[in-house]
Structure formats: C-alpha cells, structure tokens
Amino acid sequence: MAAGLTQMARSAPSAARGERPVTTYREDLITAALTVWPIVAMFFDGRGHNNKTGQESFWSLPHLFLYAGMTVIGVWVGLLVTKYQLAAGADPRKSLIPDLKAIPVGYGVAILGLITLGLGGPTDFIWHSAYGFEVGVDAIYSPPHLLLFFGGLLVSSTGIRSMWAKQDIALDFKGFAPVLLSTMLFIGVSGFITMYLSAFMTNVTPTSDFVADYQANFKDDFTDQTQSLNAGLTGYGDDQWPFYYYSASHGIASMIITTLILLGPALLLLRRWRIPFGAMTLIFTGYGLLVSIMTEYRDWPLIFPLILTGLAIDVLQSRAPAGQRLTLGGIRTAGPIAAAVLWISYYGILALDKGIGWEPTLWVGALMVGVMSGFGVAFLIAPPAYGPRLVDAESN
C-alpha cells in the first residue's frame, strides 16, 4: 500500500501533463451545487458557536447536516471518478490506487480534500472527547477544525479547477455557473477560516460604541505621549493596557486580509475568463449572505459594499472588447478600483449604521491601506509581462 502511494505521488506531475479526461458541464454543476450543502451547514454551525453558549454536543443539527453533506459529496465524487476509471480500462475493485491519468482534471485535488475531511471528522470527535469543546478564538484554530477547513477549501474549488481545463474563454451565465458557485464557496470558506480577522464578521473596532466603551471604562497606555510604544506593550503588571493599539491593528489587519480573500480569487477569474456581466456581483452577494449567517444578520447593511464591489468589477470588465478578457494592465487597474469601491462604501455604510469612532487620521489612512492592498493583490495576479518568461508546466 505504501509503495503504491509513493508511486502515485511520483507519477502525479507527469499525469497532470498528460491526457486526462475532462468532466462535462453537467457533472461540474452537480459537484458545485452539492458542495453548497456542507458549506452552508458549516456557517450555521459557526453561527451557533459565535452567538450562543453551551455548544457542547458533537451531535448538533448543523454538525449532522455538515457531515451528511460531506458524505454525499464523497459518494458523488467517488462515483464520478469510478466512471472515468472504468472508461479508461482501470478496475477500481482490484486496486485502491487509482490510475492518475484517468482521474478527471480538477478532481484529483478534490479526492485529497475528501481524504482530509475523512480524517478531520473522526479526529474532531476524538479531540472534543479528550479536550472538550473550544470556545472563542480557540475554536477556529482547533487542529481537527483546521483539517476540515482545508478539506473544504480543496473540495469547494473543484469547479474552478475543472472548468479551467476546458477551452472556453467567454462564457454565458449557464456555462459559468460551476465556476460562480465554486468561487463563492471558496471565498466563503477562506473568510470563515479568517473570521477573527474579517471586516464582515468580527470587525467592530472602528465603530463608535466600541471606541467609546474602552475609552470610558479602561485605561489605555497610549492616550497621550507620556509612554513609548514598546514601553506600553511590555508594561506588564500595571493597571493599563494598549487597547487602542490592538483594536486599531485588528481593524487594519482585517481590511488587508479581507481584500486578499475577496479580490485574489476574483481577479484570477478575470485572467482566465471573460465572465458574464453580473457574475461577480452574484459571487460577492453570495459571500455577503454567507457571512451574514455568522452575525445572525445584525450587520446585513454591509452586504451593500460587497454588491457594489462586484458590480464595479463587472463594469470594468465590460469595457474590454466583446469576447475578450481584460489585459494584464486592466486587471492591475481593476484591483485598486474595486478595493476603493469596497472600502469607501464599507466605511460609508458603517458610519450610517453604527458610527465611526476612529479619528480621521486612522480611518482615512485605513482607506488608503485598503486601496494599496487591492493594488498589491492585482500585481500578484497580473505581474509584468516583460522580461524572462514565467515558469510553466513544462519547466523543470
């Protein structure tokens, strides 16, 4: 068995470069649609942990839906891979090691994701039995939970990988549906993993009530110029604490992480496809609906900045010639523009809904950081085209 796994790992690169089957549109759509089930259940499970106390049963309703959905996905991918194995003349009943060249493009990573989920489920049960149920920040960083999240990322992105292998560039809404669902879920899972640095789930630090609370009830190290930064951070044992330092840093870090999670996948799609107008708006709206589950819809107005950002990307792409994708320069332009729309509208909605407690120096600077983050993501996705060619699949 070990020798077979070793051989499979060694032959993976050559199999990836060889002729492998490509799934049909219908198969990709079914895969993406079924993946919605466990991912939505995961958000409802997270809602329970974030908004209620006493969540100490492995057999909660969201948990049951989550693992049932994972099982259904596993059965479907297993049947799909078996179909292509048999079509290639391989017999899965005779060996546990599949023929890599007969695994559909994009589904090899899905198999790894399902194996990770398969390990994460029992490990989660054992871990809870041994150490109890984590609360707060510890819950997201529990090792079995991280296994489940990583498996979710690998499975949820199947639609993107599979459709990437097809020759289409300009797709209509029907043809783009597997990518749309897959991208929305991938962004959702990425946002879930980083929820404690999310501008849409846990970022209360810029709000007036949060700032007023710590200013009125706690002694801060940095309310004046009487103490240096390092002295304030290391002043252990006194009755002061650097609330402003940590809250402001959390708010800015949340913006950077959220920009990476939203714009990274979105701009990557623009390099591969000319997506149908409105698709990016739907992707970002879907993400907004998912994260609203986590807050029990208390922050539902923050869906509007996401809608506007998706719409801005759709409009920017529509300016490219019909049937053509954005150029590298166009993508590098789209990044900071989309980030500007996202964060200007975000702080506008936040000001109307909850008020901004930060001073202008901080919140205007935060907007600039958000825009610069958008440019940074765009530059990584669409690097310069001049100079030596980039490493490709055929390079050593």
Coordinates of C-alpha atoms in Angstrom, one line a residue:
M1 CA 0.0 0.0 0.0
A2 CA 2.8 2.4 1.0
A3 CA 4.7 1.6 -2.2
G4 CA 1.6 2.3 -4.3
L5 CA 1.1 5.7 -2.6
T6 CA 4.7 6.6 -3.2
Q7 CA 4.4 5.7 -6.9
M8 CA 1.2 7.7 -7.2
A9 CA 3.0 10.7 -5.7
R10 CA 5.9 10.4 -8.0
S11 CA 3.8 10.0 -11.1
A12 CA 1.4 12.8 -10.3
P13 CA 3.3 15.6 -12.3
S14 CA 3.6 13.5 -15.4
A15 CA -0.1 12.5 -15.2
A16 CA -1.0 16.2 -14.8
R17 CA 0.8 17.0 -18.0
G18 CA -0.7 14.1 -19.9
E19 CA -4.1 13.5 -21.5
R20 CA -6.6 13.3 -18.7
P21 CA -10.4 13.2 -19.0
V22 CA -12.4 16.4 -18.7
T23 CA -15.8 16.3 -17.0
T24 CA -19.0 17.5 -18.6
Y25 CA -20.6 20.8 -17.7
R26 CA -23.5 18.9 -16.0
E27 CA -21.1 16.9 -13.8
D28 CA -19.2 20.1 -12.7
L29 CA -22.5 21.8 -12.0
I30 CA -23.7 18.9 -9.8
T31 CA -20.4 18.9 -7.9
A32 CA -20.6 22.6 -7.3
A33 CA -24.3 22.5 -6.3
L34 CA -23.8 19.6 -3.9
T35 CA -20.9 21.5 -2.2
V36 CA -23.2 24.3 -1.3
W37 CA -24.9 21.9 1.3
P38 CA -21.9 21.3 3.7
I39 CA -20.5 24.8 3.3
V40 CA -23.8 26.4 4.3
A41 CA -24.1 24.0 7.2
M42 CA -20.6 25.0 8.3
F43 CA -21.7 28.6 8.5
F44 CA -24.8 27.7 10.6
D45 CA -22.5 25.7 12.9
G46 CA -20.2 28.7 13.2
R47 CA -23.2 30.9 14.0
G48 CA -24.1 28.7 16.9
H49 CA -20.6 28.8 18.3
N50 CA -20.2 32.6 17.8
N51 CA -23.6 33.6 19.2
K52 CA -24.6 31.1 21.8
T53 CA -23.1 29.4 24.9
G54 CA -23.2 25.8 25.9
Q55 CA -22.4 24.4 22.4
E56 CA -21.0 21.2 23.8
S57 CA -22.6 18.5 21.7
F58 CA -20.9 16.9 18.7
W59 CA -24.4 15.8 17.5
S60 CA -25.8 19.2 16.9
L61 CA -28.2 19.7 14.0
P62 CA -25.6 21.8 12.0
H63 CA -23.0 19.2 12.6
L64 CA -25.2 16.5 11.4
F65 CA -26.1 18.4 8.2
L66 CA -22.4 19.2 7.7
Y67 CA -21.2 15.6 7.9
A68 CA -24.2 14.4 5.9
G69 CA -23.3 16.9 3.1
M70 CA -19.7 15.8 3.2
T71 CA -20.8 12.2 2.8
V72 CA -23.0 13.0 -0.2
I73 CA -20.1 14.9 -1.8
G74 CA -17.8 12.0 -1.2
V75 CA -20.2 9.4 -2.7
W76 CA -20.7 11.6 -5.8
V77 CA -17.0 12.3 -6.4
G78 CA -16.3 8.6 -5.8
L79 CA -18.9 7.5 -8.4
L80 CA -17.7 10.1 -10.9
V81 CA -14.1 9.1 -10.6
T82 CA -15.0 5.4 -10.8
K83 CA -16.9 6.1 -14.0
Y84 CA -13.8 7.6 -15.7
Q85 CA -11.6 4.9 -14.3
L86 CA -13.8 2.2 -15.9
A87 CA -13.9 4.1 -19.1
A88 CA -10.1 4.1 -19.2
G89 CA -10.0 0.4 -18.6
A90 CA -8.9 0.6 -15.0
D91 CA -10.8 -1.5 -12.4
P92 CA -11.0 0.2 -9.0
R93 CA -12.1 -3.0 -7.4
K94 CA -8.7 -4.6 -8.0
S95 CA -6.6 -1.8 -6.5
L96 CA -7.0 1.0 -4.0
I97 CA -4.6 3.2 -6.1
P98 CA -6.4 4.8 -9.0
D99 CA -5.0 5.4 -12.4
L100 CA -4.0 9.0 -12.2
K101 CA -4.3 9.6 -15.9
A102 CA -8.0 8.5 -15.6
I103 CA -8.9 11.0 -12.8
P104 CA -10.8 13.9 -14.4
V105 CA -8.9 17.2 -14.3
G106 CA -9.6 19.1 -11.2
Y107 CA -10.9 16.1 -9.2
G108 CA -7.5 14.8 -8.0
V109 CA -7.3 17.6 -5.5
A110 CA -11.0 17.0 -4.6
I111 CA -10.0 13.5 -3.7
L112 CA -7.3 14.8 -1.4
G113 CA -9.8 17.2 0.1
L114 CA -12.2 14.4 0.8
I115 CA -9.5 12.3 2.4
T116 CA -8.6 15.3 4.6
L117 CA -12.3 15.7 5.5
G118 CA -12.5 12.0 6.2
L119 CA -9.6 12.3 8.6
G120 CA -10.9 15.5 10.1
G121 CA -14.3 14.2 11.1
P122 CA -13.3 11.3 13.4
T123 CA -10.4 13.4 14.7
D124 CA -12.8 16.2 15.6
F125 CA -14.9 13.8 17.6
I126 CA -11.9 12.3 19.4
W127 CA -10.4 15.7 20.1
H128 CA -13.7 17.0 21.6
S129 CA -13.9 13.9 23.7
A130 CA -10.4 14.4 25.0
Y131 CA -10.2 18.2 25.4
G132 CA -13.8 19.4 25.5
F133 CA -15.3 22.0 23.2
E134 CA -13.2 25.0 22.4
V135 CA -14.7 28.5 22.9
G136 CA -13.9 31.8 21.3
V137 CA -10.8 32.1 19.1
D138 CA -9.6 28.6 20.1
A139 CA -12.4 27.0 18.2
I140 CA -11.3 28.2 14.8
Y141 CA -7.7 27.1 15.4
S142 CA -8.5 23.6 16.7
P143 CA -6.4 21.2 14.7
P144 CA -9.3 18.9 13.6
H145 CA -11.3 22.0 12.6
L146 CA -8.4 23.3 10.5
L147 CA -8.3 19.9 8.8
L148 CA -12.0 20.2 8.0
F149 CA -11.5 23.8 6.7
F150 CA -8.6 22.8 4.5
G151 CA -10.5 19.9 3.1
G152 CA -13.4 22.3 2.5
L153 CA -11.1 24.6 0.5
L154 CA -9.9 21.8 -1.7
V155 CA -13.3 20.4 -2.4
S156 CA -15.1 23.8 -2.8
S157 CA -12.6 24.9 -5.5
T158 CA -13.2 21.8 -7.7
G159 CA -15.5 23.7 -10.1
I160 CA -12.8 26.3 -10.8
R161 CA -10.1 23.7 -11.5
S162 CA -12.2 21.5 -13.6
M163 CA -13.6 24.4 -15.7
W164 CA -10.1 25.8 -16.1
A165 CA -9.1 22.8 -18.2
K166 CA -11.8 23.5 -20.8
Q167 CA -11.1 25.7 -23.8
D168 CA -13.9 28.2 -23.3
I169 CA -12.9 31.9 -22.7
A170 CA -16.1 33.8 -22.9
L171 CA -19.0 32.0 -21.1
D172 CA -22.6 32.8 -20.7
F173 CA -24.3 32.5 -17.2
K174 CA -25.2 28.9 -17.7
G175 CA -21.7 27.9 -18.7
F176 CA -20.2 29.9 -15.9
A177 CA -22.4 28.5 -13.2
P178 CA -20.0 25.9 -11.8
V179 CA -17.2 28.5 -11.6
L180 CA -19.6 31.0 -10.0
L181 CA -20.7 28.6 -7.3
S182 CA -17.2 27.2 -6.7
T183 CA -15.7 30.7 -6.3
M184 CA -18.4 31.9 -4.0
L185 CA -17.9 28.8 -1.7
F186 CA -14.1 29.1 -1.9
I187 CA -14.2 32.7 -0.8
G188 CA -16.7 31.8 1.8
V189 CA -14.6 29.1 3.4
S190 CA -11.5 31.3 3.2
G191 CA -13.5 34.0 5.0
F192 CA -14.7 31.5 7.6
I193 CA -11.2 30.4 8.4
T194 CA -10.1 34.0 8.9
M195 CA -13.3 35.2 10.6
Y196 CA -11.4 36.7 13.5
L197 CA -9.7 39.0 11.0
S198 CA -12.8 39.6 8.9
A199 CA -14.2 43.1 8.2
F200 CA -17.6 41.4 7.7
M201 CA -17.8 39.1 10.7
T202 CA -15.9 40.3 13.7
N203 CA -14.6 43.8 12.9
V204 CA -16.3 46.1 15.5
T205 CA -13.1 48.0 16.3
P206 CA -13.9 51.1 14.1
T207 CA -17.4 51.6 15.5
S208 CA -18.4 54.4 17.8
D209 CA -19.8 52.2 20.5
F210 CA -16.6 50.0 20.7
V211 CA -14.3 53.1 20.9
A212 CA -16.5 54.8 23.4
D213 CA -16.6 51.7 25.6
Y214 CA -12.9 51.3 26.0
Q215 CA -12.2 55.0 26.3
A216 CA -14.8 55.3 29.1
N217 CA -14.1 52.1 31.0
F218 CA -10.5 51.2 30.5
K219 CA -7.1 52.8 31.0
D220 CA -5.2 52.9 27.7
D221 CA -1.4 53.1 27.5
F222 CA -1.4 55.4 24.5
T223 CA -3.9 58.2 25.4
D224 CA -1.1 60.7 25.4
Q225 CA 2.7 61.0 24.6
T226 CA 3.9 60.1 28.0
Q227 CA 4.8 56.5 27.1
S228 CA 6.6 54.9 24.2
L229 CA 5.2 52.1 22.1
N230 CA 7.5 49.4 23.4
A231 CA 7.0 50.5 27.0
G232 CA 3.3 50.4 26.7
L233 CA 3.3 47.0 25.1
T234 CA 5.6 45.5 27.7
G235 CA 4.3 47.3 30.7
Y236 CA 3.2 44.1 32.4
G237 CA 1.5 44.2 35.9
D238 CA 0.2 47.8 35.8
D239 CA -3.4 48.8 35.5
Q240 CA -3.2 49.9 31.9
W241 CA -3.4 48.0 28.6
P242 CA -2.8 49.1 24.9
F243 CA -6.5 48.8 23.8
Y244 CA -6.1 51.4 21.0
Y245 CA -3.0 49.7 19.6
Y246 CA -4.6 46.3 19.4
S247 CA -8.0 47.4 18.3
A248 CA -6.7 49.7 15.5
S249 CA -4.2 47.0 14.4
H250 CA -7.0 44.4 14.3
G251 CA -9.2 46.8 12.2
I252 CA -6.4 47.5 9.6
A253 CA -5.3 43.8 9.5
S254 CA -9.0 42.8 8.9
M255 CA -9.1 45.1 5.9
I256 CA -5.9 43.6 4.4
I257 CA -7.0 40.0 4.9
T258 CA -10.5 40.7 3.6
T259 CA -9.1 42.4 0.5
L260 CA -6.8 39.4 -0.2
I261 CA -9.7 36.9 0.2
L262 CA -12.2 38.8 -1.9
L263 CA -10.0 40.2 -4.7
G264 CA -7.5 37.4 -5.1
P265 CA -9.9 34.8 -6.5
A266 CA -12.0 37.4 -8.3
L267 CA -9.0 38.8 -10.3
L268 CA -7.7 35.4 -11.0
L269 CA -11.0 34.6 -12.7
L270 CA -10.5 37.6 -14.9
R271 CA -7.2 36.3 -16.1
R272 CA -8.8 33.0 -17.2
W273 CA -12.3 34.0 -18.5
R274 CA -14.3 36.9 -19.7
I275 CA -17.1 36.3 -17.2
P276 CA -20.7 37.1 -17.9
F277 CA -21.8 40.6 -16.7
G278 CA -23.3 40.3 -13.2
A279 CA -21.5 37.1 -12.3
M280 CA -19.0 38.9 -10.0
T281 CA -21.9 40.8 -8.3
L282 CA -23.6 37.4 -7.6
I283 CA -20.4 35.9 -6.2
F284 CA -19.8 38.8 -3.8
T285 CA -23.5 38.9 -2.9
G286 CA -23.5 35.2 -2.1
Y287 CA -20.4 35.7 0.1
G288 CA -22.3 38.5 1.9
L289 CA -25.3 36.3 2.6
L290 CA -23.0 33.6 3.9
V291 CA -21.2 35.9 6.4
S292 CA -24.5 37.4 7.5
I293 CA -25.4 33.9 8.8
M294 CA -22.5 34.3 11.2
T295 CA -23.7 37.6 12.7
E296 CA -27.4 36.5 12.7
Y297 CA -28.0 39.2 10.1
R298 CA -27.1 42.0 12.6
D299 CA -24.8 43.6 10.0
W300 CA -26.9 43.0 6.9
P301 CA -26.3 46.5 5.6
L302 CA -22.7 45.5 4.9
I303 CA -23.9 43.3 2.1
F304 CA -24.2 46.5 0.0
P305 CA -20.5 47.3 -0.2
L306 CA -20.0 43.8 -1.5
I307 CA -22.7 44.2 -4.1
L308 CA -21.2 47.5 -5.2
T309 CA -17.7 45.9 -5.4
G310 CA -18.9 43.0 -7.5
L311 CA -20.7 45.4 -9.8
A312 CA -17.6 47.6 -10.2
I313 CA -15.6 44.6 -11.3
D314 CA -18.4 43.6 -13.8
V315 CA -18.4 47.1 -15.2
L316 CA -14.6 47.3 -15.5
Q317 CA -14.5 44.0 -17.4
S318 CA -17.4 45.0 -19.7
R319 CA -15.2 47.8 -21.1
A320 CA -12.9 45.2 -22.7
P321 CA -13.7 44.4 -26.4
A322 CA -16.5 41.9 -26.9
G323 CA -15.5 38.4 -26.3
Q324 CA -12.1 39.4 -24.9
R325 CA -10.6 39.3 -21.4
L326 CA -9.1 42.2 -19.5
T327 CA -5.5 42.8 -20.3
L328 CA -2.9 42.5 -17.5
G329 CA -2.9 46.3 -17.2
G330 CA -6.7 46.2 -17.0
I331 CA -6.6 43.7 -14.1
R332 CA -4.0 45.8 -12.3
T333 CA -6.3 48.7 -12.7
A334 CA -9.4 46.7 -11.5
G335 CA -7.7 45.7 -8.3
P336 CA -7.3 49.2 -6.6
I337 CA -10.5 50.5 -8.1
A338 CA -12.5 47.5 -6.7
A339 CA -10.8 48.0 -3.4
A340 CA -11.6 51.7 -3.3
V341 CA -15.3 50.9 -4.0
L342 CA -15.3 48.2 -1.3
W343 CA -13.8 50.3 1.5
I344 CA -15.3 53.7 0.7
S345 CA -18.7 52.2 0.6
Y346 CA -17.9 50.0 3.7
Y347 CA -17.0 52.9 5.8
G348 CA -19.9 54.9 4.5
I349 CA -22.4 52.2 5.4
L350 CA -20.7 51.6 8.8
A351 CA -20.8 55.4 9.5
L352 CA -24.6 55.5 8.8
D353 CA -25.3 52.2 10.6
K354 CA -23.1 52.3 13.7
G355 CA -20.9 55.4 13.5
I356 CA -17.2 55.6 13.1
G357 CA -15.2 56.0 16.4
W358 CA -11.8 56.3 14.8
E359 CA -10.3 59.7 14.2
P360 CA -9.9 60.9 10.5
T361 CA -6.2 60.2 10.6
L362 CA -6.9 56.5 11.2
W363 CA -9.9 55.8 9.0
V364 CA -8.7 57.8 6.0
G365 CA -5.4 56.0 6.4
A366 CA -7.3 52.7 6.6
L367 CA -9.0 53.5 3.2
M368 CA -5.5 54.1 1.7
V369 CA -4.3 50.8 3.1
G370 CA -7.3 49.1 1.6
V371 CA -6.7 50.5 -1.9
M372 CA -3.0 49.7 -1.7
S373 CA -3.9 46.1 -0.7
G374 CA -6.1 45.9 -3.8
F375 CA -3.2 47.0 -6.0
G376 CA -0.9 44.5 -4.3
V377 CA -3.3 41.6 -5.0
A378 CA -3.7 42.7 -8.6
F379 CA 0.0 43.0 -9.2
L380 CA 0.5 39.4 -7.9
I381 CA -2.3 38.1 -10.1
A382 CA -1.2 40.1 -13.1
P383 CA 2.5 40.6 -12.9
P384 CA 4.6 42.3 -15.6
A385 CA 4.6 40.6 -19.0
Y386 CA 8.2 41.7 -19.9
G387 CA 11.4 40.0 -19.0
P388 CA 12.2 36.3 -18.9
R389 CA 9.1 34.1 -19.3
L390 CA 7.5 32.7 -16.2
V391 CA 7.9 29.1 -15.1
D392 CA 5.2 27.0 -16.8
A393 CA 4.1 23.3 -16.5
E394 CA 6.8 22.1 -18.8
S395 CA 9.7 23.8 -16.9
N396 CA 11.9 21.9 -14.5

